[in-house]
Coordinates of C-alpha atoms in Angstrom, one line a residue:
Chain K
M17 CA 21.5 -38.9 -33.4
S18 CA 24.7 -38.1 -33.0
L19 CA 25.7 -37.0 -29.7
S20 CA 25.6 -33.4 -27.8
A21 CA 29.0 -32.3 -26.4
K22 CA 26.9 -32.3 -23.2
Q23 CA 26.1 -35.6 -24.1
K24 CA 29.6 -36.5 -24.8
A25 CA 30.8 -35.4 -21.4
T26 CA 27.7 -37.4 -19.9
V27 CA 29.2 -40.7 -21.2
K28 CA 33.1 -39.8 -20.4
D29 CA 31.6 -38.8 -17.0
F30 CA 29.4 -42.2 -16.2
F31 CA 32.1 -44.5 -17.8
G32 CA 34.7 -42.9 -15.2
K33 CA 32.4 -43.7 -12.4
M34 CA 31.4 -47.3 -13.9
S35 CA 35.2 -48.1 -14.3
T36 CA 35.8 -50.7 -11.1
R37 CA 32.5 -52.8 -11.9
S38 CA 33.2 -52.3 -15.7
D39 CA 34.3 -56.2 -16.0
D40 CA 31.3 -57.4 -13.7
I41 CA 29.2 -55.4 -16.2
G42 CA 31.0 -56.5 -19.2
A43 CA 30.7 -60.4 -18.3
E44 CA 26.9 -59.8 -17.0
A45 CA 26.0 -58.3 -20.0
L46 CA 27.1 -61.0 -22.5
S47 CA 25.7 -63.3 -20.1
R48 CA 22.4 -61.5 -20.2
L49 CA 22.6 -61.3 -24.3
V50 CA 22.9 -65.5 -24.3
A51 CA 20.3 -65.5 -21.4
V52 CA 17.4 -63.3 -23.0
Y53 CA 18.3 -63.9 -26.8
P54 CA 19.2 -67.6 -27.3
Q55 CA 19.8 -67.2 -31.1
T56 CA 22.6 -64.9 -30.3
K57 CA 24.7 -68.3 -29.1
S58 CA 25.3 -69.1 -32.7
Y59 CA 27.8 -66.5 -32.7
F60 CA 29.8 -68.9 -30.6
S61 CA 29.4 -72.4 -31.8
H62 CA 33.3 -72.6 -31.4
W63 CA 33.0 -72.5 -27.2
K64 CA 32.5 -75.6 -25.4
D65 CA 29.9 -73.7 -23.2
A66 CA 28.3 -70.9 -24.7
S67 CA 25.7 -70.9 -21.5
P68 CA 24.9 -67.5 -19.4
G69 CA 27.8 -67.3 -16.6
S70 CA 30.3 -69.5 -18.4
A71 CA 33.7 -68.7 -18.1
P72 CA 34.1 -68.3 -22.1
V73 CA 31.2 -66.0 -22.2
R74 CA 32.4 -63.7 -18.9
K75 CA 35.7 -63.7 -20.5
H76 CA 34.3 -62.6 -23.5
G77 CA 31.9 -60.1 -21.8
I78 CA 34.8 -58.2 -20.3
T79 CA 36.7 -58.4 -23.8
I80 CA 34.0 -56.5 -25.7
M81 CA 33.4 -54.1 -22.4
G82 CA 37.4 -53.2 -22.9
G83 CA 36.3 -52.2 -26.5
V84 CA 33.3 -50.1 -25.5
Y85 CA 35.7 -48.0 -23.2
D86 CA 38.5 -47.7 -25.9
A87 CA 35.7 -46.1 -28.2
V88 CA 34.7 -43.6 -25.5
G89 CA 38.0 -42.6 -25.6
K90 CA 37.2 -42.2 -29.2
I91 CA 33.9 -40.7 -29.1
D92 CA 35.0 -37.6 -31.2
D93 CA 35.4 -39.6 -34.3
L94 CA 34.1 -43.0 -33.8
K95 CA 34.1 -44.0 -37.3
A96 CA 38.2 -43.7 -37.6
G97 CA 38.7 -45.0 -34.2
L98 CA 37.0 -48.4 -34.8
L99 CA 38.2 -48.8 -38.3
S100 CA 40.1 -51.9 -37.5
L101 CA 37.8 -53.4 -35.9
S102 CA 34.9 -52.6 -38.3
E103 CA 37.1 -54.4 -40.6
L104 CA 37.0 -57.5 -37.8
H105 CA 33.4 -57.3 -37.7
A106 CA 32.7 -56.8 -41.1
F107 CA 35.1 -59.8 -43.0
M108 CA 35.9 -62.0 -39.8
L109 CA 32.9 -62.5 -37.6
R110 CA 30.0 -61.0 -39.8
V111 CA 28.0 -60.5 -36.3
D112 CA 24.7 -59.4 -37.6
P113 CA 24.1 -55.8 -37.0
V114 CA 20.8 -56.5 -35.0
N115 CA 23.1 -57.9 -32.6
F116 CA 24.6 -54.9 -31.5
K117 CA 21.5 -53.3 -30.6
L118 CA 20.7 -56.3 -28.4
L119 CA 23.7 -56.5 -26.3
A120 CA 23.4 -52.4 -25.9
H121 CA 19.9 -53.2 -24.1
C122 CA 21.5 -55.5 -21.8
M123 CA 24.5 -53.1 -21.1
L124 CA 21.9 -50.6 -20.2
V125 CA 20.4 -53.3 -18.0
C126 CA 23.5 -54.1 -16.0
M127 CA 24.5 -50.7 -15.7
S128 CA 20.8 -49.9 -14.6
M129 CA 21.2 -52.9 -12.4
V130 CA 24.7 -51.6 -10.5
F131 CA 24.3 -48.0 -10.5
P132 CA 20.2 -47.7 -10.4
E133 CA 21.1 -43.6 -9.0
E134 CA 23.4 -42.2 -11.4
F135 CA 21.8 -44.1 -14.6
T136 CA 19.3 -41.4 -14.8
P137 CA 16.9 -40.8 -17.8
Q138 CA 19.3 -38.6 -19.0
V139 CA 22.3 -40.5 -18.6
H140 CA 20.3 -42.9 -20.5
V141 CA 19.6 -41.6 -23.6
A142 CA 23.5 -40.6 -23.5
V143 CA 24.8 -43.8 -23.4
D144 CA 22.1 -45.4 -25.4
K145 CA 23.0 -43.0 -28.6
F146 CA 26.8 -43.7 -27.8
L147 CA 26.1 -47.3 -28.0
A148 CA 24.7 -46.7 -31.2
Q149 CA 26.8 -44.5 -32.7
L150 CA 29.6 -47.1 -31.5
A151 CA 27.3 -49.4 -33.1
L152 CA 27.6 -47.7 -36.7
A153 CA 31.0 -47.3 -36.8
L154 CA 31.4 -51.1 -36.3
C155 CA 29.1 -51.6 -39.3
E156 CA 31.0 -49.1 -41.3
K157 CA 32.9 -51.9 -43.3
Y158 CA 30.0 -53.5 -43.8
R159 CA 28.9 -52.8 -47.1
Chain N
M10 CA -0.3 -70.4 -28.3
V11 CA 2.8 -69.6 -26.5
E12 CA 4.4 -72.3 -24.2
W13 CA 5.6 -71.1 -20.6
T14 CA 7.5 -73.4 -18.1
E15 CA 6.7 -73.7 -14.7
F16 CA 9.5 -71.0 -13.7
E17 CA 8.6 -68.4 -16.2
R18 CA 4.7 -68.6 -14.7
D19 CA 6.6 -68.3 -11.3
T20 CA 8.7 -65.7 -12.2
I21 CA 6.2 -63.2 -13.6
K22 CA 3.4 -64.0 -11.0
D23 CA 6.4 -62.8 -8.2
I24 CA 7.5 -60.1 -10.5
F25 CA 3.9 -58.7 -10.6
S26 CA 3.5 -59.5 -7.3
K27 CA 6.2 -57.7 -5.9
I28 CA 6.3 -54.4 -8.3
D29 CA 5.5 -50.8 -7.3
Y30 CA 2.8 -49.9 -9.6
D31 CA 3.1 -45.9 -8.6
V32 CA 7.1 -46.3 -9.0
V33 CA 7.8 -48.3 -11.8
G34 CA 5.1 -47.4 -14.3
P35 CA 5.9 -43.6 -14.2
A36 CA 9.7 -44.5 -14.4
A37 CA 9.3 -46.8 -17.2
L38 CA 7.4 -44.3 -19.2
T39 CA 9.2 -41.4 -18.4
R40 CA 12.3 -43.2 -19.3
C41 CA 10.6 -44.0 -22.8
L42 CA 10.0 -40.5 -23.1
V43 CA 13.0 -39.2 -22.5
V44 CA 15.2 -41.9 -23.9
Y45 CA 13.3 -42.2 -27.5
P46 CA 12.1 -38.3 -27.8
W47 CA 9.7 -39.3 -31.1
T48 CA 7.3 -41.3 -28.8
R49 CA 6.1 -37.5 -27.4
R50 CA 3.9 -37.5 -30.6
Y51 CA 1.5 -39.6 -29.0
F52 CA 1.1 -37.5 -25.8
G53 CA 0.9 -33.7 -27.2
N54 CA -2.1 -32.8 -24.6
F55 CA -0.1 -34.2 -21.7
G56 CA 1.8 -30.0 -21.4
A57 CA 5.5 -29.9 -21.7
L58 CA 7.4 -32.6 -22.8
Y59 CA 10.0 -30.7 -24.5
N60 CA 13.2 -32.2 -21.9
A61 CA 13.8 -34.5 -19.2
E62 CA 13.3 -32.3 -16.4
G63 CA 9.8 -31.3 -18.2
I64 CA 9.1 -35.0 -18.5
M65 CA 10.2 -36.5 -15.2
G66 CA 8.1 -33.8 -13.5
N67 CA 4.5 -34.8 -15.3
E68 CA 1.7 -35.2 -12.9
M69 CA 0.0 -36.9 -16.2
V70 CA 3.1 -39.1 -17.6
A71 CA 3.4 -40.3 -14.1
N72 CA -0.1 -41.3 -14.1
H73 CA 0.0 -42.8 -17.6
G74 CA 2.6 -44.4 -16.8
K75 CA 0.8 -46.7 -14.0
K76 CA -2.0 -47.1 -16.1
V77 CA -0.2 -48.5 -18.8
L78 CA 1.9 -50.8 -16.3
H79 CA -1.4 -52.1 -15.1
G80 CA -2.4 -52.8 -18.2
L81 CA -0.4 -55.8 -18.4
D82 CA -2.3 -57.3 -15.0
R83 CA -4.5 -58.8 -17.7
A84 CA -1.7 -60.8 -19.3
V85 CA -0.1 -61.6 -16.3
K86 CA -3.7 -63.3 -15.2
N87 CA -4.1 -64.8 -18.8
M88 CA -1.1 -66.2 -19.6
D89 CA -2.1 -69.0 -21.9
H90 CA -4.6 -66.6 -23.6
I91 CA -2.6 -63.0 -24.1
K92 CA -3.2 -62.2 -27.7
E93 CA -6.8 -62.7 -27.1
S94 CA -6.6 -60.4 -24.3
Y95 CA -5.1 -57.8 -25.9
C96 CA -7.7 -57.8 -29.1
E97 CA -9.8 -54.7 -28.3
L98 CA -6.8 -52.5 -26.7
S99 CA -4.9 -53.8 -29.8
Q100 CA -7.4 -52.0 -32.3
L101 CA -8.0 -49.2 -30.0
H102 CA -4.1 -48.4 -30.4
S103 CA -4.1 -48.4 -33.9
D104 CA -7.7 -47.2 -34.9
Q105 CA -7.9 -44.4 -32.6
F106 CA -4.4 -43.4 -31.0
H107 CA -2.3 -44.4 -34.1
V108 CA 0.7 -45.8 -32.1
D109 CA 3.3 -47.6 -34.1
P110 CA 3.5 -50.7 -33.1
D111 CA 7.5 -50.7 -32.5
N112 CA 7.1 -47.8 -29.7
F113 CA 5.5 -50.8 -27.8
R114 CA 9.0 -52.9 -28.1
L115 CA 10.6 -49.6 -26.7
L116 CA 8.6 -49.0 -23.9
A117 CA 9.3 -53.0 -22.8
D118 CA 12.8 -52.3 -23.6
C119 CA 12.6 -49.3 -20.5
L120 CA 9.9 -51.3 -18.3
A121 CA 12.9 -53.5 -18.3
I122 CA 15.1 -51.4 -17.2
A123 CA 13.3 -49.7 -15.1
I124 CA 12.5 -52.8 -13.0
A125 CA 16.5 -53.5 -13.1
T126 CA 17.1 -50.0 -11.3
Q127 CA 14.6 -51.3 -8.3
W128 CA 15.6 -54.8 -8.0
G129 CA 19.6 -54.9 -8.5
S130 CA 21.3 -57.8 -9.0
A131 CA 18.1 -59.6 -7.8
F132 CA 16.9 -59.5 -11.5
T133 CA 19.0 -62.3 -12.6
P134 CA 19.8 -63.2 -16.2
D135 CA 16.9 -65.9 -16.2
I136 CA 14.4 -63.7 -14.4
Q137 CA 15.6 -60.8 -16.8
A138 CA 14.7 -63.4 -19.9
A139 CA 11.6 -64.6 -18.3
F140 CA 10.3 -61.0 -18.6
Q141 CA 11.4 -60.0 -21.3
K142 CA 9.4 -63.3 -23.2
F143 CA 6.6 -61.9 -21.3
L144 CA 6.8 -58.7 -22.7
S145 CA 7.6 -59.5 -26.2
V146 CA 4.1 -61.8 -26.2
V147 CA 2.5 -58.7 -24.9
V148 CA 4.3 -56.5 -27.6
F149 CA 3.3 -58.8 -30.0
S150 CA -0.4 -58.7 -28.9
L151 CA -0.7 -55.1 -29.2
G152 CA 0.2 -55.0 -32.6
S153 CA -1.6 -58.2 -33.8
Q154 CA -5.1 -56.1 -35.1
Y155 CA -3.0 -53.7 -37.0
H156 CA -4.5 -53.2 -40.5

């Protein structure tokens, strides 16, 4: 399910519009991940506080969103562009890939909350596909 | 038996008392058909669903979206017996409509997004968690009679 040229343009355009709110959306998305899917807190047992809205969660959400933005710039070859991130996730973090889908869903929820007019069904499908491709690229080195 | 906190019960009742069925139902089903195009397989008689514009303007899709959203009413009224409430509907979806139950999960995700679009920041993480827990129970129940 690779992105068409039009969908890549849609993704770049929407992420451009989103850029002033990207930190908020990143922080909110990770907060929602641990709120809606509490089992995901298992990856953050090294934090004093992994509850929704906590400082480490918000900070890490911003970091992750930064990575997503970086991936937008590499949209034409995500596998190559995310090689080292994939190695990190495969050998060090070892995050079960099912969680990428869960976080993607939370990101989509946040996008639709903050940009209800712009996050049309057409934008939704393009962004959902992009996040799925991103997740696939992150999984590349897993096995 | 699913255990619900006071907050979860209140949240579900609150959501469904405020929801605009005529907007959210169509919005959720439309998104599902656009974002997960394989779901169109179940609506062959709805006319031309080849692209987003066609789906978004389709009256049958809109009406069906309202119908499906109202299908959740029985769960709201019967939160302690959701699985039993959906026995018949589950059989129907399995034996008559032959819907892959994974599609219920996809529609539930689209419903969360449709509500988020309407409510904005009022759709807090706690409310989203309660709503998605509720939807996952309905999704499970709809799949429960498949064989």
